[in-house]
Amino acid sequence: MTSAIRTSTGAEHARILGVGGYRPSRIVPNAEIVERIDSSDEWIRTRSGIVSRRWATPEETVAAMSVAAGGKALAAAGIQADQLGCVLVSTVSHLAQTPAIATSVATELGAGGVAAFDISAACAGFCYGLELAQSMVRTGSATYVLVVGVERLSDLTDPDDRSTAFLFGDGAGAVVVGPAEEPGIGPVVWGSDGSQADVIRQKQTWEQALASGEFPHLTMEGNQVFRWASYAMAKVAQEALDRAGVRPEDLDAFIPHQANNRITDAMAKALKLPDHVVIARDIAEQGNTSAASIPLAMERMLATAEVKSGDTALVIGFGAGLVYAAQVITVP
Ligand SMILES: CC(C)(COP(=O)(O)OP(=O)(O)OC[C@H]1O[C@@H](n2cnc3c(N)ncnc32)[C@H](O)[C@@H]1OP(=O)(O)O)[C@@H](O)C(=O)NCCC(=O)NCCS
């Protein structure tokens, strides 16, 4: 006998209700890095836009940074932790295979008992999380969802590797996604390209690392990443605009993953963004923080009044996998 299964429905629309960030206390200027990689402050600034980055202290764990950023996002949204229906944590630098860090983060925030899991989508992790969160809100799986992007990339970076030692930083950014009267998160354009899985990766699996005694640091084919990000990602960003029915001139802000200022410049040029569109440059003082970079940049732009609540922004994340995701959003 077949019986009809009831389905749930949620809010008609979803939006980001609040954003919060956590920036580790230790500021690491280029001068501290250059000697080991035979580089210079000028080279790093010109090639990447980075002036300094933050590296976490032992106490600034993935969990601690997530809880700090998550708490700020909840406060900004005016939502209590016990109103959350799900906690998502995007990270590639929580160095325990299991369990997911999201369950501890949910419990520490006071949302214990809710659905909680980690997402492994590297620098696209925040945008992947945003899409999952808005789907949950709109299908009724959760009323409010906390999306955290967090990294301690300093743990995975080889200080002697010229192409990555200057690039990566640590930190956490979080948003609360919930119901809205108007659409606040546009259709996602996302995808992956496993044929380029080798271009940003750990040098070895954990098993190989145990056998060799060498730590499996990150390694990157910088040129290949640069070409892919600069050209293919502008097309993805344009498609996200088209699918949302938003023109470049309708945008107030462009908040791409803070990979590298030259990649940001190439995308802005390809998209023909008008001068009034404010472009996120959080990388200068934060480095590339992978899943954390977009919410951290958004938080800074709100704090400095470069953007205001209700503005329209284009977000795009891209990185190891290779993976990517882009959406048009309303700034919380
Ligand atoms: C990493 C990156 C900055 C390197 O720049 P690049 O121009 O590709 O560097 P190349 O490896 O081609 O080397 C160019 C020159 O710079 C030198 N160089 C490379 N790394 C250097 C460093 N850290 N400091 C000083 N010089 C360096 C090379 O020796 C080479 O010198 P030469 O021309 O005299 O032979 C660039 O590839 C990049 O931005 N890639 C994208 C990285 C990124 O955003 N990743 C995150 C994605 S999520």
Short mmCIF file of N, CA and C in Angstrom, two decimals, residues 191-330:
data_model
loop_
_atom_site.label_atom_id
_atom_site.label_comp_id
_atom_site.label_asym_id
_atom_site.label_seq_id
_atom_site.Cartn_x
_atom_site.Cartn_y
_atom_site.Cartn_z
N GLY A 191 29.64 24.80 -8.58
CA GLY A 191 30.15 23.65 -9.31
C GLY A 191 31.52 23.24 -8.81
N SER A 192 32.10 22.29 -9.55
CA SER A 192 33.42 21.78 -9.16
C SER A 192 34.17 21.29 -10.40
N ASP A 193 35.47 21.10 -10.26
CA ASP A 193 36.28 20.56 -11.35
C ASP A 193 37.37 19.66 -10.77
N GLY A 194 36.99 18.39 -10.62
CA GLY A 194 37.91 17.42 -10.02
C GLY A 194 39.13 17.12 -10.88
N SER A 195 39.08 17.51 -12.17
CA SER A 195 40.26 17.28 -13.01
C SER A 195 41.41 18.19 -12.56
N GLN A 196 41.09 19.21 -11.75
CA GLN A 196 42.13 20.09 -11.23
C GLN A 196 42.29 19.93 -9.71
N ALA A 197 41.96 18.73 -9.23
CA ALA A 197 42.03 18.48 -7.77
C ALA A 197 43.45 18.66 -7.23
N ASP A 198 44.44 18.52 -8.11
CA ASP A 198 45.84 18.58 -7.64
C ASP A 198 46.38 20.00 -7.46
N VAL A 199 45.70 21.01 -7.95
CA VAL A 199 46.35 22.34 -7.98
C VAL A 199 46.42 23.04 -6.62
N ILE A 200 45.49 22.74 -5.72
CA ILE A 200 45.65 23.16 -4.31
C ILE A 200 45.29 21.93 -3.48
N ARG A 201 46.26 21.44 -2.73
CA ARG A 201 46.00 20.19 -1.98
C ARG A 201 47.02 20.04 -0.87
N GLN A 202 46.75 19.05 0.00
CA GLN A 202 47.79 18.69 0.96
C GLN A 202 48.80 17.83 0.23
N LYS A 203 50.08 17.99 0.59
CA LYS A 203 51.16 17.28 -0.12
C LYS A 203 51.01 15.77 -0.03
N GLN A 204 50.49 15.32 1.12
CA GLN A 204 50.34 13.88 1.34
C GLN A 204 49.02 13.64 2.06
N THR A 205 48.54 12.39 1.98
CA THR A 205 47.41 12.02 2.83
C THR A 205 47.94 11.89 4.27
N TRP A 206 47.04 11.86 5.24
CA TRP A 206 47.50 11.70 6.64
C TRP A 206 48.22 10.36 6.81
N GLU A 207 47.75 9.34 6.09
CA GLU A 207 48.38 8.01 6.16
C GLU A 207 49.83 8.06 5.66
N GLN A 208 50.01 8.72 4.49
CA GLN A 208 51.36 8.85 3.94
C GLN A 208 52.24 9.68 4.87
N ALA A 209 51.62 10.72 5.49
CA ALA A 209 52.38 11.58 6.39
C ALA A 209 52.86 10.80 7.61
N LEU A 210 52.01 9.93 8.13
CA LEU A 210 52.40 9.11 9.29
C LEU A 210 53.58 8.21 8.93
N ALA A 211 53.53 7.65 7.71
CA ALA A 211 54.60 6.74 7.28
C ALA A 211 55.90 7.50 7.03
N SER A 212 55.79 8.72 6.47
CA SER A 212 57.00 9.47 6.09
C SER A 212 57.53 10.33 7.23
N GLY A 213 56.66 10.66 8.19
CA GLY A 213 57.07 11.54 9.28
C GLY A 213 57.07 13.01 8.87
N GLU A 214 56.60 13.30 7.65
CA GLU A 214 56.55 14.70 7.18
C GLU A 214 55.14 15.25 7.34
N PHE A 215 55.02 16.51 7.79
CA PHE A 215 53.69 17.09 7.95
C PHE A 215 53.08 17.37 6.56
N PRO A 216 51.81 17.02 6.33
CA PRO A 216 51.21 17.22 4.99
C PRO A 216 50.72 18.65 4.75
N HIS A 217 51.69 19.56 4.56
CA HIS A 217 51.35 20.96 4.33
C HIS A 217 50.57 21.15 3.04
N LEU A 218 49.97 22.33 2.91
CA LEU A 218 49.30 22.69 1.65
C LEU A 218 50.33 22.97 0.57
N THR A 219 49.97 22.63 -0.65
CA THR A 219 50.81 23.00 -1.78
C THR A 219 49.90 23.53 -2.89
N MET A 220 50.43 24.45 -3.70
CA MET A 220 49.55 25.12 -4.68
C MET A 220 50.31 25.41 -5.97
N GLU A 221 49.66 25.15 -7.10
CA GLU A 221 50.21 25.57 -8.40
C GLU A 221 49.68 26.98 -8.63
N GLY A 222 50.43 27.96 -8.16
CA GLY A 222 49.95 29.35 -8.12
C GLY A 222 49.48 29.88 -9.47
N ASN A 223 50.27 29.62 -10.52
CA ASN A 223 49.92 30.13 -11.85
C ASN A 223 48.60 29.57 -12.36
N GLN A 224 48.44 28.26 -12.17
CA GLN A 224 47.22 27.58 -12.65
C GLN A 224 45.99 28.10 -11.90
N VAL A 225 46.13 28.26 -10.59
CA VAL A 225 45.01 28.78 -9.79
C VAL A 225 44.68 30.20 -10.25
N PHE A 226 45.71 30.98 -10.45
CA PHE A 226 45.52 32.37 -10.85
C PHE A 226 44.74 32.47 -12.17
N ARG A 227 45.15 31.67 -13.15
CA ARG A 227 44.48 31.71 -14.47
C ARG A 227 43.02 31.29 -14.36
N TRP A 228 42.80 30.17 -13.65
CA TRP A 228 41.43 29.66 -13.49
C TRP A 228 40.55 30.68 -12.78
N ALA A 229 41.06 31.20 -11.66
CA ALA A 229 40.25 32.12 -10.85
C ALA A 229 39.96 33.41 -11.61
N SER A 230 40.96 33.93 -12.31
CA SER A 230 40.78 35.23 -12.97
C SER A 230 39.81 35.16 -14.14
N TYR A 231 39.82 34.05 -14.87
CA TYR A 231 38.97 34.01 -16.08
C TYR A 231 37.66 33.26 -15.84
N ALA A 232 37.75 32.01 -15.41
CA ALA A 232 36.52 31.21 -15.26
C ALA A 232 35.59 31.79 -14.20
N MET A 233 36.15 32.35 -13.14
CA MET A 233 35.29 32.81 -12.04
C MET A 233 34.51 34.09 -12.38
N ALA A 234 35.03 34.90 -13.26
CA ALA A 234 34.28 36.09 -13.67
C ALA A 234 33.00 35.66 -14.39
N LYS A 235 33.09 34.57 -15.15
CA LYS A 235 31.89 34.07 -15.86
C LYS A 235 30.86 33.54 -14.85
N VAL A 236 31.35 32.87 -13.84
CA VAL A 236 30.44 32.35 -12.79
C VAL A 236 29.75 33.52 -12.08
N ALA A 237 30.52 34.55 -11.77
CA ALA A 237 29.96 35.73 -11.09
C ALA A 237 28.91 36.39 -11.97
N GLN A 238 29.20 36.50 -13.27
CA GLN A 238 28.24 37.11 -14.20
C GLN A 238 26.95 36.28 -14.25
N GLU A 239 27.10 34.95 -14.23
CA GLU A 239 25.91 34.08 -14.27
C GLU A 239 25.06 34.27 -13.00
N ALA A 240 25.73 34.46 -11.86
CA ALA A 240 24.98 34.68 -10.61
C ALA A 240 24.19 35.99 -10.70
N LEU A 241 24.80 37.01 -11.31
CA LEU A 241 24.07 38.29 -11.52
C LEU A 241 22.87 38.05 -12.43
N ASP A 242 23.12 37.36 -13.55
CA ASP A 242 22.04 37.12 -14.52
C ASP A 242 20.89 36.35 -13.89
N ARG A 243 21.24 35.31 -13.12
CA ARG A 243 20.18 34.48 -12.53
C ARG A 243 19.38 35.24 -11.48
N ALA A 244 20.02 36.22 -10.84
CA ALA A 244 19.31 37.03 -9.84
C ALA A 244 18.58 38.20 -10.49
N GLY A 245 18.83 38.43 -11.79
CA GLY A 245 18.20 39.57 -12.47
C GLY A 245 18.77 40.89 -12.01
N VAL A 246 20.06 40.89 -11.67
CA VAL A 246 20.72 42.10 -11.17
C VAL A 246 21.84 42.48 -12.14
N ARG A 247 21.91 43.75 -12.51
CA ARG A 247 22.97 44.20 -13.42
C ARG A 247 24.17 44.71 -12.59
N PRO A 248 25.36 44.71 -13.17
CA PRO A 248 26.52 45.22 -12.42
C PRO A 248 26.25 46.61 -11.83
N GLU A 249 25.54 47.45 -12.59
CA GLU A 249 25.28 48.82 -12.09
C GLU A 249 24.27 48.86 -10.94
N ASP A 250 23.54 47.74 -10.73
CA ASP A 250 22.60 47.69 -9.60
C ASP A 250 23.30 47.32 -8.29
N LEU A 251 24.54 46.86 -8.41
CA LEU A 251 25.25 46.41 -7.21
C LEU A 251 25.76 47.59 -6.39
N ASP A 252 25.82 47.39 -5.07
CA ASP A 252 26.50 48.35 -4.19
C ASP A 252 27.89 47.84 -3.83
N ALA A 253 28.03 46.51 -3.77
CA ALA A 253 29.32 45.97 -3.32
C ALA A 253 29.64 44.65 -4.01
N PHE A 254 30.94 44.39 -4.13
CA PHE A 254 31.45 43.13 -4.65
C PHE A 254 32.33 42.55 -3.55
N ILE A 255 31.93 41.39 -3.03
CA ILE A 255 32.65 40.80 -1.88
C ILE A 255 33.12 39.40 -2.29
N PRO A 256 34.19 39.34 -3.09
CA PRO A 256 34.69 38.02 -3.51
C PRO A 256 35.53 37.39 -2.39
N HIS A 257 35.71 36.09 -2.45
CA HIS A 257 36.68 35.42 -1.58
C HIS A 257 37.99 36.20 -1.68
N GLN A 258 38.58 36.47 -0.52
CA GLN A 258 39.81 37.28 -0.50
C GLN A 258 41.02 36.37 -0.78
N ALA A 259 41.13 35.96 -2.05
CA ALA A 259 42.21 35.05 -2.46
C ALA A 259 43.48 35.83 -2.70
N ASN A 260 43.31 36.97 -3.35
CA ASN A 260 44.45 37.67 -3.90
C ASN A 260 43.90 38.93 -4.60
N ASN A 261 44.44 40.08 -4.31
CA ASN A 261 43.88 41.32 -4.89
C ASN A 261 43.92 41.33 -6.41
N ARG A 262 44.94 40.67 -6.99
CA ARG A 262 45.03 40.69 -8.47
C ARG A 262 43.91 39.87 -9.09
N ILE A 263 43.49 38.79 -8.40
CA ILE A 263 42.34 38.01 -8.90
C ILE A 263 41.07 38.86 -8.77
N THR A 264 40.93 39.54 -7.64
CA THR A 264 39.77 40.43 -7.43
C THR A 264 39.72 41.49 -8.53
N ASP A 265 40.88 42.10 -8.83
CA ASP A 265 40.93 43.14 -9.87
C ASP A 265 40.51 42.58 -11.23
N ALA A 266 41.02 41.38 -11.55
CA ALA A 266 40.71 40.77 -12.85
C ALA A 266 39.21 40.50 -12.96
N MET A 267 38.60 40.03 -11.89
CA MET A 267 37.16 39.75 -11.93
C MET A 267 36.36 41.04 -12.06
N ALA A 268 36.75 42.05 -11.29
CA ALA A 268 36.02 43.34 -11.33
C ALA A 268 36.07 43.93 -12.73
N LYS A 269 37.25 43.78 -13.37
CA LYS A 269 37.41 44.32 -14.74
C LYS A 269 36.53 43.55 -15.73
N ALA A 270 36.57 42.23 -15.63
CA ALA A 270 35.77 41.39 -16.55
C ALA A 270 34.28 41.65 -16.37
N LEU A 271 33.87 41.94 -15.14
CA LEU A 271 32.44 42.19 -14.86
C LEU A 271 32.05 43.62 -15.21
N LYS A 272 33.05 44.45 -15.54
CA LYS A 272 32.82 45.87 -15.85
C LYS A 272 32.04 46.54 -14.72
N LEU A 273 32.54 46.36 -13.50
CA LEU A 273 31.85 46.96 -12.35
C LEU A 273 32.01 48.47 -12.38
N PRO A 274 30.91 49.21 -12.27
CA PRO A 274 31.04 50.67 -12.24
C PRO A 274 31.78 51.15 -10.98
N ASP A 275 32.27 52.38 -11.03
CA ASP A 275 33.09 52.91 -9.93
C ASP A 275 32.36 52.94 -8.58
N HIS A 276 31.02 53.07 -8.62
CA HIS A 276 30.32 53.19 -7.33
C HIS A 276 30.26 51.86 -6.57
N VAL A 277 30.60 50.75 -7.23
CA VAL A 277 30.54 49.45 -6.55
C VAL A 277 31.78 49.30 -5.65
N VAL A 278 31.54 49.19 -4.36
CA VAL A 278 32.65 49.07 -3.39
C VAL A 278 33.19 47.64 -3.45
N ILE A 279 34.51 47.51 -3.49
CA ILE A 279 35.13 46.18 -3.61
C ILE A 279 35.85 45.82 -2.30
N ALA A 280 35.57 44.62 -1.80
CA ALA A 280 36.18 44.18 -0.54
C ALA A 280 37.69 44.01 -0.70
N ARG A 281 38.44 44.55 0.27
CA ARG A 281 39.91 44.44 0.25
C ARG A 281 40.42 44.02 1.62
N ASP A 282 39.65 43.16 2.28
CA ASP A 282 40.02 42.72 3.63
C ASP A 282 41.34 41.96 3.63
N ILE A 283 41.72 41.44 2.46
CA ILE A 283 42.95 40.63 2.37
C ILE A 283 44.18 41.39 2.86
N ALA A 284 44.18 42.72 2.70
CA ALA A 284 45.37 43.51 3.05
C ALA A 284 45.82 43.26 4.47
N GLU A 285 44.87 43.15 5.39
CA GLU A 285 45.24 42.97 6.80
C GLU A 285 44.87 41.60 7.35
N GLN A 286 44.34 40.75 6.50
CA GLN A 286 43.85 39.47 7.00
C GLN A 286 44.45 38.27 6.28
N GLY A 287 45.08 38.50 5.11
CA GLY A 287 45.54 37.37 4.31
C GLY A 287 44.36 36.62 3.73
N ASN A 288 44.67 35.48 3.11
CA ASN A 288 43.62 34.63 2.53
C ASN A 288 43.17 33.65 3.62
N THR A 289 41.93 33.82 4.10
CA THR A 289 41.42 32.97 5.19
C THR A 289 40.38 31.97 4.68
N SER A 290 40.44 31.63 3.41
CA SER A 290 39.59 30.59 2.83
C SER A 290 38.12 30.78 3.20
N ALA A 291 37.51 29.81 3.87
CA ALA A 291 36.06 29.86 4.14
C ALA A 291 35.63 31.07 4.98
N ALA A 292 36.58 31.68 5.71
CA ALA A 292 36.22 32.80 6.59
C ALA A 292 36.25 34.14 5.87
N SER A 293 36.83 34.18 4.66
CA SER A 293 37.18 35.49 4.10
C SER A 293 35.98 36.35 3.71
N ILE A 294 34.92 35.77 3.19
CA ILE A 294 33.77 36.59 2.74
C ILE A 294 33.01 37.19 3.93
N PRO A 295 32.62 36.39 4.96
CA PRO A 295 31.95 37.03 6.09
C PRO A 295 32.84 38.02 6.84
N LEU A 296 34.15 37.74 6.93
CA LEU A 296 35.04 38.71 7.58
C LEU A 296 35.08 40.02 6.80
N ALA A 297 35.15 39.91 5.48
CA ALA A 297 35.19 41.13 4.65
C ALA A 297 33.87 41.89 4.77
N MET A 298 32.77 41.15 4.81
CA MET A 298 31.45 41.79 4.93
C MET A 298 31.34 42.53 6.26
N GLU A 299 31.83 41.87 7.31
CA GLU A 299 31.77 42.49 8.64
C GLU A 299 32.57 43.79 8.66
N ARG A 300 33.78 43.76 8.06
CA ARG A 300 34.60 44.99 8.05
C ARG A 300 33.92 46.10 7.24
N MET A 301 33.32 45.74 6.11
CA MET A 301 32.68 46.77 5.27
C MET A 301 31.50 47.41 5.97
N LEU A 302 30.80 46.63 6.80
CA LEU A 302 29.70 47.21 7.58
C LEU A 302 30.25 48.11 8.69
N ALA A 303 31.33 47.63 9.34
CA ALA A 303 31.91 48.40 10.46
C ALA A 303 32.48 49.73 9.99
N THR A 304 33.02 49.75 8.76
CA THR A 304 33.63 50.98 8.25
C THR A 304 32.63 51.81 7.42
N ALA A 305 31.38 51.35 7.40
CA ALA A 305 30.30 52.04 6.68
C ALA A 305 30.55 52.12 5.17
N GLU A 306 31.38 51.19 4.65
CA GLU A 306 31.54 51.11 3.18
C GLU A 306 30.27 50.54 2.56
N VAL A 307 29.58 49.68 3.33
CA VAL A 307 28.27 49.19 2.91
C VAL A 307 27.30 49.39 4.07
N LYS A 308 26.02 49.35 3.76
CA LYS A 308 25.02 49.46 4.82
C LYS A 308 23.96 48.38 4.65
N SER A 309 23.23 48.15 5.72
CA SER A 309 22.19 47.13 5.68
C SER A 309 21.21 47.43 4.56
N GLY A 310 20.87 46.40 3.79
CA GLY A 310 19.94 46.58 2.68
C GLY A 310 20.63 46.74 1.34
N ASP A 311 21.95 46.97 1.37
CA ASP A 311 22.69 47.08 0.09
C ASP A 311 22.69 45.73 -0.64
N THR A 312 22.93 45.79 -1.93
CA THR A 312 23.00 44.57 -2.74
C THR A 312 24.46 44.25 -3.06
N ALA A 313 24.85 43.01 -2.77
CA ALA A 313 26.25 42.62 -2.97
C ALA A 313 26.34 41.31 -3.74
N LEU A 314 27.43 41.19 -4.50
CA LEU A 314 27.74 39.93 -5.19
C LEU A 314 28.82 39.23 -4.39
N VAL A 315 28.58 37.97 -4.01
CA VAL A 315 29.61 37.20 -3.31
C VAL A 315 30.01 36.01 -4.17
N ILE A 316 31.29 35.64 -4.13
CA ILE A 316 31.76 34.47 -4.87
C ILE A 316 32.94 33.84 -4.12
N GLY A 317 32.84 32.53 -3.94
CA GLY A 317 33.94 31.79 -3.32
C GLY A 317 34.48 30.79 -4.31
N PHE A 318 35.81 30.52 -4.25
CA PHE A 318 36.42 29.58 -5.21
C PHE A 318 37.73 29.10 -4.63
N GLY A 319 38.05 27.83 -4.88
CA GLY A 319 39.32 27.34 -4.35
C GLY A 319 39.47 25.84 -4.49
N ALA A 320 40.24 25.24 -3.56
CA ALA A 320 40.67 23.84 -3.67
C ALA A 320 39.50 22.92 -3.95
N GLY A 321 39.74 22.05 -4.92
CA GLY A 321 38.72 21.07 -5.29
C GLY A 321 38.79 20.62 -6.74
N LEU A 322 38.80 21.55 -7.68
CA LEU A 322 38.43 22.95 -7.47
C LEU A 322 36.92 23.09 -7.27
N VAL A 323 36.50 24.07 -6.49
CA VAL A 323 35.08 24.31 -6.25
C VAL A 323 34.78 25.80 -6.33
N TYR A 324 33.54 26.11 -6.61
CA TYR A 324 33.14 27.53 -6.65
C TYR A 324 31.64 27.66 -6.37
N ALA A 325 31.25 28.86 -5.92
CA ALA A 325 29.83 29.18 -5.71
C ALA A 325 29.68 30.69 -5.64
N ALA A 326 28.63 31.21 -6.27
CA ALA A 326 28.39 32.66 -6.27
C ALA A 326 26.90 32.94 -6.10
N GLN A 327 26.59 34.03 -5.39
CA GLN A 327 25.20 34.47 -5.19
C GLN A 327 25.17 35.99 -5.12
N VAL A 328 23.99 36.54 -5.39
CA VAL A 328 23.73 37.95 -5.08
C VAL A 328 22.99 37.95 -3.75
N ILE A 329 23.40 38.83 -2.84
CA ILE A 329 22.78 38.85 -1.50
C ILE A 329 22.39 40.28 -1.09
N THR A 330 21.49 40.34 -0.14
CA THR A 330 21.21 41.61 0.51
C THR A 330 22.07 41.67 1.78
#
